[in-house]
Amino acid sequence: MTAHANPKNLIPGATGDWEVVIGLEIHAQVASNSKLFSGAAVGFGDAPNANVSLVDAAMPGMLPVINEECVRQAIRTGLGLKAKINHRSVFDRKNYFYPDLPQGYQISQYKSPIVGEGEVTVDLTPTESIKVGIERLHLEQDAGKSIHDQHPTLSYIDLNRSGTALMEIVSKPDLRSADEAKAYVTKLRTILRYLGTCDGDMEKGNLRADVNVSVRKPGDPFGTRCEIKNVNSIRFIGQAIDYEARRQIGILEDGGSIDQETRLYDAAKGETRSMRSKEEAHDYRYFPDPDLLPLEFSQAYVDELATHLPELPDAKKARLIAQYGLTPYDASILILEKESADFFEAVAKGRDGKTAANWVINELFGRLNKEGKDVTASPVTPDQIGGIIDLIQAGTISGKIAKDLFEIVFTEGGDPAAVVEARGMKQVTDTGAIEKVIDEVIAANPDKVEQAKAKPTLLGWFVGQVMKASGGKANPATVNDILKAKLGIE
């Protein structure tokens, strides 16, 4: 980050401008079939306590055994974050009592994580990006879930999540606004999805963020931070940061001081509230887990995983711009989801890239958004959109007819060329037929004809009238040429 505060990010207060400083701890659920230290299945929405092994329930004498797939997923993620992969890491016990933590401790990594420092490039606009440092990534097991709303006096415990593998990805305090934080989480989620290491589904709790917020006068040392726990949507992350920054500025401007504490974000009220102060926080008494050996692997193991990584968002964006002549803006929309980029490339194959991008982003994505669908649920295939583009290029249909055709194909399906044939949607290129329509329009508007000779920009009005009269089927280029000749406009 630059040493100077970006004026755009400063928050005006009664005593001058303030700067917010943000660091994020993202808890990403590892995409794996079974848990981190047991063979129990990982499944969302299953009956309570359906996926609980004796290890997850902490029965006496049960020993954890590391799941190698979770290790591989953590290394892949580290590589995707351009981070240092530590060949030796240690699992520690983090001791605290909680009803849905049957062991009385969480197995996590403390001083020796599996992944060290890395970096993520975050695009804020098509021309502006920031680099966000990654402090570390470590593996840990999730706790179960306490359920308080099923009974008037009892709490229920569901241990299905207990022992599920999480990657905790800790950023450096490099973010300076709610918008930067939201863009960072969006980019991180895109990288994880491309890698296939986490599905990033925040509604299911598979990606959650602890948000550390402090404020300071620009150029001052960091202020005291408060941590907002378990925020589960990108929109809420932004709202929580904005609220918390203003809360802290208000306290400091009134002459108060910020207590380091853990807070929760209440989405219904749009505010953060105190959960516990750090002074009373547990001493977690971290120590290496005696049941687990240090985790060790070779550089060859890492290199083998690196050779099978997919093309990642930054590389894909650069390639789409270079290969298809796309704008950075179009490329950044297409790479948000790997499926969107794949769809576009299937349409663009052998066709003009900019035209393909236009159709995929404006027509298809616009229509899918209206229906609340994503590209994987598109009723239109890349071949069908490609077919529509081919019909325009061949002069068989006009751009206006193409939009009508897209709507038919979207709602009813069918091969675009066959639909055009069956419904008589072909563009009229017969100059005789077009001339007849033009003569009628000119005869009906003698006053406009005189004006057009003096003011050639009126030609567009005539083109519009002719297109309307022909039901949008006249070839616009032919209409233009004939009109110019008839009206004597150069």
Short mmCIF file of C-alpha atoms in Angstrom, two decimals:
data_model
loop_
_atom_site.label_atom_id
_atom_site.label_comp_id
_atom_site.label_asym_id
_atom_site.label_seq_id
_atom_site.Cartn_x
_atom_site.Cartn_y
_atom_site.Cartn_z
CA MET A 1 0.00 0.00 0.00
CA THR A 2 1.16 3.57 -0.55
CA ALA A 3 2.30 5.62 2.41
CA HIS A 4 -0.15 8.41 1.57
CA ALA A 5 -3.81 7.99 2.36
CA ASN A 6 -6.06 7.92 -0.69
CA PRO A 7 -8.22 11.07 -0.32
CA LYS A 8 -11.15 9.14 -1.82
CA ASN A 9 -11.16 6.81 1.19
CA LEU A 10 -11.04 9.43 3.95
CA ILE A 11 -14.04 9.80 6.26
CA PRO A 12 -14.82 13.41 7.24
CA GLY A 13 -15.29 13.94 10.98
CA ALA A 14 -15.89 16.97 13.21
CA THR A 15 -12.13 17.26 13.87
CA GLY A 16 -10.94 16.57 10.32
CA ASP A 17 -10.48 13.53 8.14
CA TRP A 18 -10.09 9.97 9.41
CA GLU A 19 -8.79 6.84 7.76
CA VAL A 20 -10.17 3.37 8.41
CA VAL A 21 -7.73 0.45 8.57
CA ILE A 22 -9.11 -3.02 7.87
CA GLY A 23 -7.72 -6.55 8.06
CA LEU A 24 -9.78 -9.65 7.34
CA GLU A 25 -9.65 -13.21 8.61
CA ILE A 26 -11.58 -15.35 6.15
CA HIS A 27 -12.74 -18.80 7.25
CA ALA A 28 -13.16 -20.87 4.08
CA GLN A 29 -14.58 -24.38 4.33
CA VAL A 30 -12.30 -26.78 2.48
CA ALA A 31 -13.95 -28.58 -0.42
CA SER A 32 -13.47 -32.23 0.62
CA ASN A 33 -15.69 -35.29 1.00
CA SER A 34 -14.70 -35.96 4.59
CA LYS A 35 -13.55 -34.00 7.65
CA LEU A 36 -10.08 -32.81 8.60
CA PHE A 37 -9.26 -35.54 11.13
CA SER A 38 -12.02 -38.14 10.67
CA GLY A 39 -13.71 -40.13 7.94
CA ALA A 40 -17.16 -38.63 8.60
CA ALA A 41 -18.89 -37.13 5.56
CA VAL A 42 -19.20 -33.41 4.97
CA GLY A 43 -22.73 -32.49 3.85
CA PHE A 44 -24.87 -29.39 4.14
CA GLY A 45 -28.53 -29.72 5.15
CA ASP A 46 -28.29 -33.31 6.41
CA ALA A 47 -30.29 -34.40 9.48
CA PRO A 48 -28.73 -33.14 12.75
CA ASN A 49 -25.83 -35.30 13.97
CA ALA A 50 -26.00 -37.54 10.88
CA ASN A 51 -22.33 -36.97 10.00
CA VAL A 52 -20.59 -37.47 13.33
CA SER A 53 -17.85 -40.03 13.91
CA LEU A 54 -16.52 -41.06 17.32
CA VAL A 55 -13.57 -38.72 16.70
CA ASP A 56 -15.89 -35.73 16.06
CA ALA A 57 -17.86 -36.54 19.23
CA ALA A 58 -14.54 -36.71 21.19
CA MET A 59 -15.16 -40.17 22.59
CA PRO A 60 -12.36 -41.32 24.94
CA GLY A 61 -9.34 -42.82 23.23
CA MET A 62 -10.29 -41.61 19.72
CA LEU A 63 -7.30 -40.27 17.76
CA PRO A 64 -7.32 -37.75 14.91
CA VAL A 65 -5.84 -38.79 11.53
CA ILE A 66 -5.02 -36.05 9.00
CA ASN A 67 -7.03 -36.01 5.75
CA GLU A 68 -4.47 -35.66 2.96
CA GLU A 69 -6.96 -34.11 0.52
CA CYS A 70 -7.44 -31.17 2.93
CA VAL A 71 -3.66 -30.69 3.03
CA ARG A 72 -3.54 -30.70 -0.78
CA GLN A 73 -6.39 -28.16 -0.95
CA ALA A 74 -4.56 -25.84 1.49
CA ILE A 75 -1.34 -26.05 -0.59
CA ARG A 76 -3.27 -25.37 -3.83
CA THR A 77 -4.87 -22.35 -2.20
CA GLY A 78 -1.48 -21.09 -1.01
CA LEU A 79 -0.13 -21.41 -4.55
CA GLY A 80 -3.15 -19.50 -5.87
CA LEU A 81 -2.39 -16.71 -3.37
CA LYS A 82 1.27 -16.58 -4.57
CA ALA A 83 2.21 -17.49 -1.01
CA LYS A 84 5.13 -19.23 0.66
CA ILE A 85 4.33 -22.91 1.27
CA ASN A 86 5.85 -24.15 4.53
CA HIS A 87 7.19 -27.71 4.17
CA ARG A 88 6.84 -28.22 7.90
CA SER A 89 3.83 -27.09 9.94
CA VAL A 90 2.44 -28.00 13.35
CA PHE A 91 -1.09 -28.60 14.65
CA ASP A 92 -1.84 -27.00 18.01
CA ARG A 93 -4.62 -27.30 20.52
CA LYS A 94 -6.53 -24.08 21.17
CA ASN A 95 -8.22 -24.68 24.51
CA TYR A 96 -11.61 -23.21 25.34
CA PHE A 97 -14.90 -24.57 26.61
CA TYR A 98 -18.01 -24.32 24.49
CA PRO A 99 -21.02 -26.69 24.43
CA ASP A 100 -20.63 -27.46 20.70
CA LEU A 101 -16.88 -28.16 21.04
CA PRO A 102 -16.91 -31.68 22.51
CA GLN A 103 -13.14 -32.01 22.88
CA GLY A 104 -12.84 -28.82 24.95
CA TYR A 105 -10.23 -27.63 22.44
CA GLN A 106 -10.02 -26.87 18.72
CA ILE A 107 -7.19 -28.36 16.65
CA SER A 108 -5.70 -25.42 14.75
CA GLN A 109 -2.27 -24.11 13.71
CA TYR A 110 -0.66 -21.29 15.64
CA LYS A 111 3.04 -20.51 15.30
CA SER A 112 3.76 -22.79 12.34
CA PRO A 113 1.01 -22.55 9.69
CA ILE A 114 1.00 -24.56 6.45
CA VAL A 115 1.09 -21.39 4.29
CA GLY A 116 3.00 -18.17 4.93
CA GLU A 117 2.99 -14.74 3.30
CA GLY A 118 1.31 -14.14 -0.06
CA GLU A 119 -0.46 -11.47 -2.08
CA VAL A 120 -3.75 -10.85 -3.90
CA THR A 121 -4.26 -8.24 -6.64
CA VAL A 122 -7.68 -6.62 -6.25
CA ASP A 123 -9.23 -4.59 -9.09
CA LEU A 124 -11.22 -1.64 -7.78
CA THR A 125 -12.01 -0.18 -11.23
CA PRO A 126 -10.94 -1.27 -14.74
CA THR A 127 -7.85 0.95 -14.37
CA GLU A 128 -7.16 0.90 -10.61
CA SER A 129 -6.01 -2.02 -8.49
CA ILE A 130 -4.42 -2.58 -5.09
CA LYS A 131 -2.22 -5.32 -3.71
CA VAL A 132 -3.40 -6.91 -0.46
CA GLY A 133 -0.84 -8.85 1.57
CA ILE A 134 -1.69 -12.28 2.96
CA GLU A 135 -0.20 -12.89 6.40
CA ARG A 136 -0.82 -16.65 6.58
CA LEU A 137 -3.20 -19.51 5.83
CA HIS A 138 -3.68 -22.27 8.38
CA LEU A 139 -5.85 -25.37 8.63
CA GLU A 140 -8.23 -25.88 11.54
CA GLN A 141 -11.36 -27.82 12.43
CA ASP A 142 -14.78 -26.19 12.72
CA ALA A 143 -16.94 -26.44 15.84
CA GLY A 144 -20.52 -27.77 15.95
CA LYS A 145 -23.61 -25.63 16.17
CA SER A 146 -25.77 -24.69 19.18
CA ILE A 147 -29.47 -24.30 18.36
CA HIS A 148 -31.48 -22.18 20.79
CA ASP A 149 -34.83 -21.73 19.05
CA GLN A 150 -36.21 -25.30 19.03
CA HIS A 151 -37.25 -25.52 22.68
CA PRO A 152 -38.33 -23.00 25.36
CA THR A 153 -35.77 -24.07 27.98
CA LEU A 154 -33.24 -26.33 26.23
CA SER A 155 -30.49 -25.76 23.69
CA TYR A 156 -29.78 -28.44 21.09
CA ILE A 157 -26.38 -29.33 19.69
CA ASP A 158 -25.76 -30.38 16.08
CA LEU A 159 -22.23 -31.76 15.62
CA ASN A 160 -22.44 -32.20 11.82
CA ARG A 161 -19.99 -29.33 11.31
CA SER A 162 -17.72 -30.49 14.13
CA GLY A 163 -14.32 -31.37 12.67
CA THR A 164 -15.05 -29.97 9.19
CA ALA A 165 -11.86 -28.58 7.64
CA LEU A 166 -11.47 -24.81 7.46
CA MET A 167 -8.74 -22.67 5.95
CA GLU A 168 -8.26 -19.44 7.86
CA ILE A 169 -6.82 -16.87 5.46
CA VAL A 170 -5.48 -13.82 7.33
CA SER A 171 -4.86 -10.60 5.40
CA LYS A 172 -2.48 -7.85 6.41
CA PRO A 173 -4.13 -4.58 7.51
CA ASP A 174 -3.83 -3.26 3.93
CA LEU A 175 -7.47 -2.35 3.25
CA ARG A 176 -8.62 1.27 3.60
CA SER A 177 -12.35 1.30 2.83
CA ALA A 178 -15.48 -0.85 2.89
CA ASP A 179 -15.39 -0.98 -0.92
CA GLU A 180 -11.80 -2.26 -0.91
CA ALA A 181 -12.73 -4.93 1.65
CA LYS A 182 -15.74 -6.06 -0.40
CA ALA A 183 -13.65 -6.19 -3.59
CA TYR A 184 -10.97 -8.21 -1.76
CA VAL A 185 -13.45 -10.82 -0.47
CA THR A 186 -15.03 -11.04 -3.93
CA LYS A 187 -11.61 -11.62 -5.54
CA LEU A 188 -10.54 -14.14 -2.89
CA ARG A 189 -13.79 -16.07 -3.34
CA THR A 190 -13.27 -16.10 -7.14
CA ILE A 191 -9.74 -17.51 -6.68
CA LEU A 192 -10.97 -20.23 -4.28
CA ARG A 193 -13.75 -21.24 -6.71
CA TYR A 194 -11.36 -21.39 -9.68
CA LEU A 195 -9.03 -23.60 -7.62
CA GLY A 196 -11.94 -25.77 -6.47
CA THR A 197 -10.69 -25.54 -2.88
CA CYS A 198 -13.83 -23.89 -1.43
CA ASP A 199 -17.23 -23.31 -3.02
CA GLY A 200 -17.47 -19.85 -1.42
CA ASP A 201 -21.17 -20.30 -0.60
CA MET A 202 -21.70 -17.68 2.10
CA GLU A 203 -25.37 -18.53 2.62
CA LYS A 204 -24.35 -21.98 3.82
CA GLY A 205 -21.63 -20.50 6.03
CA ASN A 206 -18.87 -21.99 3.84
CA LEU A 207 -17.13 -18.61 3.70
CA ARG A 208 -17.28 -16.29 6.70
CA ALA A 209 -15.22 -13.27 7.69
CA ASP A 210 -13.92 -11.85 10.95
CA VAL A 211 -13.40 -8.14 10.22
CA ASN A 212 -10.78 -6.15 12.14
CA VAL A 213 -11.48 -2.40 12.06
CA SER A 214 -9.58 0.55 13.51
CA VAL A 215 -9.45 4.26 12.66
CA ARG A 216 -6.66 6.83 12.73
CA LYS A 217 -5.77 10.29 11.51
CA PRO A 218 -3.94 9.91 8.16
CA GLY A 219 -0.25 9.22 8.76
CA ASP A 220 -0.73 8.33 12.46
CA PRO A 221 0.14 4.89 13.90
CA PHE A 222 -2.61 2.23 13.82
CA GLY A 223 -5.44 2.75 16.30
CA THR A 224 -7.00 0.16 18.65
CA ARG A 225 -8.91 -2.41 16.64
CA CYS A 226 -12.21 -4.13 17.21
CA GLU A 227 -12.98 -7.50 15.67
CA ILE A 228 -16.43 -8.12 14.17
CA LYS A 229 -17.01 -11.89 14.22
CA ASN A 230 -18.57 -14.21 11.65
CA VAL A 231 -19.94 -11.85 9.00
CA ASN A 232 -21.48 -14.02 6.29
CA SER A 233 -22.19 -11.77 3.30
CA ILE A 234 -20.10 -9.35 1.25
CA ARG A 235 -22.79 -6.67 1.58
CA PHE A 236 -22.84 -7.06 5.39
CA ILE A 237 -19.02 -6.83 5.51
CA GLY A 238 -19.28 -3.40 3.86
CA GLN A 239 -22.10 -2.25 6.14
CA ALA A 240 -20.33 -3.50 9.29
CA ILE A 241 -17.12 -1.63 8.37
CA ASP A 242 -18.93 1.64 7.62
CA TYR A 243 -20.91 1.48 10.86
CA GLU A 244 -17.94 0.47 13.01
CA ALA A 245 -15.63 3.15 11.56
CA ARG A 246 -18.19 5.88 12.30
CA ARG A 247 -18.83 4.48 15.79
CA GLN A 248 -15.11 4.61 16.60
CA ILE A 249 -14.67 8.10 15.11
CA GLY A 250 -17.63 9.32 17.23
CA ILE A 251 -16.08 7.96 20.44
CA LEU A 252 -12.62 9.40 19.69
CA GLU A 253 -14.00 12.82 18.72
CA ASP A 254 -15.91 12.91 22.01
CA GLY A 255 -12.59 12.44 23.83
CA GLY A 256 -13.13 8.74 24.58
CA SER A 257 -10.91 5.78 23.78
CA ILE A 258 -11.58 2.55 21.90
CA ASP A 259 -11.70 -0.68 23.91
CA GLN A 260 -10.21 -3.65 22.11
CA GLU A 261 -13.15 -6.03 21.93
CA THR A 262 -15.01 -8.59 19.91
CA ARG A 263 -18.26 -7.38 18.36
CA LEU A 264 -21.14 -8.84 16.33
CA TYR A 265 -22.87 -7.28 13.34
CA ASP A 266 -26.65 -7.13 13.60
CA ALA A 267 -27.84 -7.05 9.98
CA ALA A 268 -31.44 -6.26 10.95
CA LYS A 269 -30.41 -3.10 12.83
CA GLY A 270 -27.39 -2.33 10.63
CA GLU A 271 -25.10 -1.93 13.65
CA THR A 272 -22.32 -3.68 15.54
CA ARG A 273 -22.65 -4.50 19.22
CA SER A 274 -20.24 -5.69 21.88
CA MET A 275 -19.86 -9.45 22.38
CA ARG A 276 -16.90 -9.70 24.75
CA SER A 277 -13.92 -7.60 25.67
CA LYS A 278 -10.42 -8.85 24.88
CA GLU A 279 -9.35 -8.23 28.47
CA GLU A 280 -11.62 -11.05 29.63
CA ALA A 281 -10.72 -13.22 26.62
CA HIS A 282 -9.47 -16.72 27.27
CA ASP A 283 -5.82 -17.56 27.39
CA TYR A 284 -6.11 -20.30 24.79
CA ARG A 285 -3.03 -22.16 26.13
CA TYR A 286 -1.85 -23.18 22.67
CA PHE A 287 0.44 -26.20 22.62
CA PRO A 288 1.34 -28.74 19.91
CA ASP A 289 -1.31 -31.46 19.67
CA PRO A 290 0.36 -34.58 21.14
CA ASP A 291 -1.80 -36.88 18.94
CA LEU A 292 -0.56 -35.39 15.65
CA LEU A 293 2.96 -35.42 14.26
CA PRO A 294 4.26 -32.24 12.58
CA LEU A 295 3.01 -32.10 8.98
CA GLU A 296 5.92 -32.47 6.56
CA PHE A 297 6.12 -32.73 2.77
CA SER A 298 8.70 -32.10 0.06
CA GLN A 299 9.03 -29.38 -2.60
CA ALA A 300 8.42 -32.10 -5.20
CA TYR A 301 4.99 -32.70 -3.64
CA VAL A 302 4.20 -28.96 -3.95
CA ASP A 303 5.54 -28.79 -7.52
CA GLU A 304 3.34 -31.71 -8.57
CA LEU A 305 0.24 -29.88 -7.24
CA ALA A 306 1.36 -26.65 -8.96
CA THR A 307 1.52 -28.34 -12.39
CA HIS A 308 -2.19 -29.20 -12.19
CA LEU A 309 -3.49 -25.78 -11.12
CA PRO A 310 -6.13 -24.26 -13.43
CA GLU A 311 -5.68 -20.90 -15.15
CA LEU A 312 -6.40 -18.37 -12.40
CA PRO A 313 -8.49 -15.17 -12.68
CA ASP A 314 -5.62 -12.67 -13.22
CA ALA A 315 -4.00 -14.81 -15.93
CA LYS A 316 -7.37 -15.44 -17.57
CA LYS A 317 -8.23 -11.75 -17.59
CA ALA A 318 -4.89 -10.83 -19.22
CA ARG A 319 -5.38 -13.57 -21.84
CA LEU A 320 -8.97 -12.56 -22.69
CA ILE A 321 -7.83 -8.96 -23.22
CA ALA A 322 -4.88 -10.03 -25.40
CA GLN A 323 -6.58 -12.84 -27.32
CA TYR A 324 -10.02 -11.35 -27.96
CA GLY A 325 -9.32 -7.60 -27.79
CA LEU A 326 -11.69 -7.14 -24.84
CA THR A 327 -11.76 -4.06 -22.62
CA PRO A 328 -10.43 -4.58 -19.06
CA TYR A 329 -13.99 -3.92 -17.83
CA ASP A 330 -15.57 -6.64 -19.99
CA ALA A 331 -12.79 -9.10 -19.14
CA SER A 332 -13.19 -8.45 -15.38
CA ILE A 333 -16.95 -9.19 -15.58
CA LEU A 334 -16.40 -12.40 -17.55
CA ILE A 335 -13.75 -13.83 -15.18
CA LEU A 336 -15.82 -13.33 -11.99
CA GLU A 337 -17.06 -16.90 -12.40
CA LYS A 338 -15.06 -19.51 -14.28
CA GLU A 339 -18.29 -20.74 -15.93
CA SER A 340 -18.95 -17.26 -17.36
CA ALA A 341 -15.50 -17.11 -18.94
CA ASP A 342 -15.91 -20.63 -20.35
CA PHE A 343 -19.32 -19.70 -21.81
CA PHE A 344 -17.88 -16.58 -23.44
CA GLU A 345 -14.93 -18.46 -24.96
CA ALA A 346 -17.28 -21.04 -26.44
CA VAL A 347 -19.26 -18.21 -28.10
CA ALA A 348 -16.14 -16.32 -29.22
CA LYS A 349 -14.47 -19.31 -30.87
CA GLY A 350 -13.93 -18.34 -34.52
CA ARG A 351 -15.94 -15.11 -34.06
CA ASP A 352 -15.25 -11.48 -33.19
CA GLY A 353 -14.41 -11.37 -29.47
CA LYS A 354 -15.90 -7.93 -28.77
CA THR A 355 -19.22 -8.85 -30.41
CA ALA A 356 -19.31 -12.13 -28.45
CA ALA A 357 -18.57 -10.28 -25.18
CA ASN A 358 -21.31 -7.77 -25.94
CA TRP A 359 -23.90 -10.47 -26.44
CA VAL A 360 -22.84 -12.55 -23.44
CA ILE A 361 -22.58 -9.63 -20.99
CA ASN A 362 -25.37 -7.31 -22.11
CA GLU A 363 -28.00 -9.61 -23.57
CA LEU A 364 -27.46 -12.94 -21.79
CA PHE A 365 -26.25 -11.81 -18.34
CA GLY A 366 -28.80 -8.96 -18.36
CA ARG A 367 -31.61 -11.42 -19.08
CA LEU A 368 -30.33 -14.02 -16.57
CA ASN A 369 -30.11 -11.35 -13.84
CA LYS A 370 -33.76 -10.48 -14.46
CA GLU A 371 -34.67 -14.13 -13.88
CA GLY A 372 -32.34 -14.45 -10.87
CA LYS A 373 -30.33 -17.19 -12.61
CA ASP A 374 -26.61 -17.66 -13.11
CA VAL A 375 -24.86 -18.78 -16.27
CA THR A 376 -24.92 -22.46 -15.27
CA ALA A 377 -28.74 -22.33 -15.45
CA SER A 378 -28.85 -20.51 -18.80
CA PRO A 379 -31.55 -21.84 -21.12
CA VAL A 380 -29.47 -20.52 -24.05
CA THR A 381 -26.31 -22.38 -25.11
CA PRO A 382 -23.10 -20.80 -26.46
CA ASP A 383 -23.94 -22.38 -29.85
CA GLN A 384 -27.30 -20.61 -29.95
CA ILE A 385 -25.80 -17.20 -29.18
CA GLY A 386 -23.03 -17.90 -31.69
CA GLY A 387 -25.72 -18.76 -34.24
CA ILE A 388 -27.46 -15.40 -33.67
CA ILE A 389 -24.14 -13.54 -34.12
CA ASP A 390 -23.46 -15.48 -37.35
CA LEU A 391 -26.88 -14.49 -38.74
CA ILE A 392 -26.13 -10.80 -38.05
CA GLN A 393 -22.66 -11.06 -39.62
CA ALA A 394 -24.13 -12.72 -42.70
CA GLY A 395 -26.65 -9.89 -43.06
CA THR A 396 -29.54 -12.36 -42.70
CA ILE A 397 -31.02 -10.40 -39.77
CA SER A 398 -30.57 -6.90 -38.37
CA GLY A 399 -29.41 -6.09 -34.85
CA LYS A 400 -32.98 -5.27 -33.88
CA ILE A 401 -34.35 -8.57 -35.20
CA ALA A 402 -31.48 -10.34 -33.43
CA LYS A 403 -32.78 -9.09 -30.05
CA ASP A 404 -36.26 -10.42 -30.83
CA LEU A 405 -34.69 -13.69 -31.95
CA PHE A 406 -32.67 -13.94 -28.71
CA GLU A 407 -35.89 -13.53 -26.70
CA ILE A 408 -37.58 -16.35 -28.67
CA VAL A 409 -34.59 -18.68 -28.26
CA PHE A 410 -34.31 -17.80 -24.55
CA THR A 411 -37.97 -18.58 -23.79
CA GLU A 412 -38.77 -21.29 -26.35
CA GLY A 413 -35.42 -22.73 -27.46
CA GLY A 414 -34.64 -23.79 -31.02
CA ASP A 415 -31.92 -23.32 -33.61
CA PRO A 416 -31.67 -19.58 -34.42
CA ALA A 417 -31.37 -20.09 -38.19
CA ALA A 418 -34.40 -22.41 -38.24
CA VAL A 419 -36.44 -19.93 -36.14
CA VAL A 420 -35.61 -17.09 -38.58
CA GLU A 421 -36.61 -19.29 -41.53
CA ALA A 422 -39.84 -20.53 -39.93
CA ARG A 423 -41.01 -17.11 -38.74
CA GLY A 424 -39.98 -15.08 -41.78
CA MET A 425 -37.61 -12.89 -39.76
CA LYS A 426 -35.03 -12.46 -42.51
CA GLN A 427 -33.75 -9.01 -43.20
CA VAL A 428 -35.00 -7.48 -46.45
CA THR A 429 -32.02 -6.72 -48.70
CA ASP A 430 -34.08 -6.48 -51.87
CA THR A 431 -33.43 -2.86 -52.89
CA GLY A 432 -36.66 -2.65 -54.90
CA ALA A 433 -38.80 -3.51 -51.87
CA ILE A 434 -36.84 -1.13 -49.63
CA GLU A 435 -37.06 1.67 -52.22
CA LYS A 436 -40.85 1.33 -52.27
CA VAL A 437 -41.01 1.88 -48.47
CA ILE A 438 -38.59 4.84 -48.71
CA ASP A 439 -40.68 6.50 -51.42
CA GLU A 440 -43.77 6.20 -49.23
CA VAL A 441 -42.00 7.77 -46.23
CA ILE A 442 -40.60 10.63 -48.37
CA ALA A 443 -44.00 11.29 -49.97
CA ALA A 444 -45.65 11.47 -46.53
CA ASN A 445 -43.10 13.96 -45.11
CA PRO A 446 -42.29 16.66 -47.71
CA ASP A 447 -41.45 19.27 -45.02
CA LYS A 448 -38.88 16.94 -43.41
CA VAL A 449 -37.30 16.29 -46.84
CA GLU A 450 -36.48 20.02 -47.22
CA GLN A 451 -35.12 20.16 -43.65
CA ALA A 452 -32.97 17.09 -44.23
CA LYS A 453 -31.29 18.68 -47.23
CA ALA A 454 -30.30 21.63 -45.06
CA LYS A 455 -29.57 19.50 -41.97
CA PRO A 456 -28.19 16.06 -42.95
CA THR A 457 -28.43 14.78 -39.34
CA LEU A 458 -32.18 14.37 -39.97
CA LEU A 459 -31.26 11.35 -42.09
CA GLY A 460 -31.41 9.29 -38.89
CA TRP A 461 -35.08 10.21 -38.44
CA PHE A 462 -35.86 8.91 -41.96
CA VAL A 463 -33.92 5.68 -41.31
CA GLY A 464 -36.00 5.17 -38.16
CA GLN A 465 -39.28 5.70 -40.03
CA VAL A 466 -38.29 3.26 -42.80
CA MET A 467 -37.21 0.63 -40.28
CA LYS A 468 -40.51 1.05 -38.43
CA ALA A 469 -42.51 0.76 -41.67
CA SER A 470 -40.63 -2.42 -42.62
CA GLY A 471 -41.13 -4.03 -39.21
CA GLY A 472 -37.39 -3.79 -38.55
CA LYS A 473 -36.61 -6.09 -41.44
CA ALA A 474 -35.02 -3.63 -43.87
CA ASN A 475 -31.24 -3.77 -44.01
CA PRO A 476 -30.18 -0.50 -42.26
CA ALA A 477 -27.05 -0.07 -44.43
CA THR A 478 -29.09 -0.38 -47.64
CA VAL A 479 -31.73 2.03 -46.26
CA ASN A 480 -28.99 4.55 -45.49
CA ASP A 481 -27.48 4.36 -48.97
CA ILE A 482 -30.79 4.67 -50.84
CA LEU A 483 -31.99 7.53 -48.62
CA LYS A 484 -28.77 9.49 -49.17
CA ALA A 485 -29.15 9.11 -52.92
CA LYS A 486 -32.86 10.10 -52.89
CA LEU A 487 -32.39 13.10 -50.62
CA GLY A 488 -29.18 14.20 -52.32
CA ILE A 489 -27.17 14.04 -49.09
CA GLU A 490 -23.47 13.32 -49.34
#
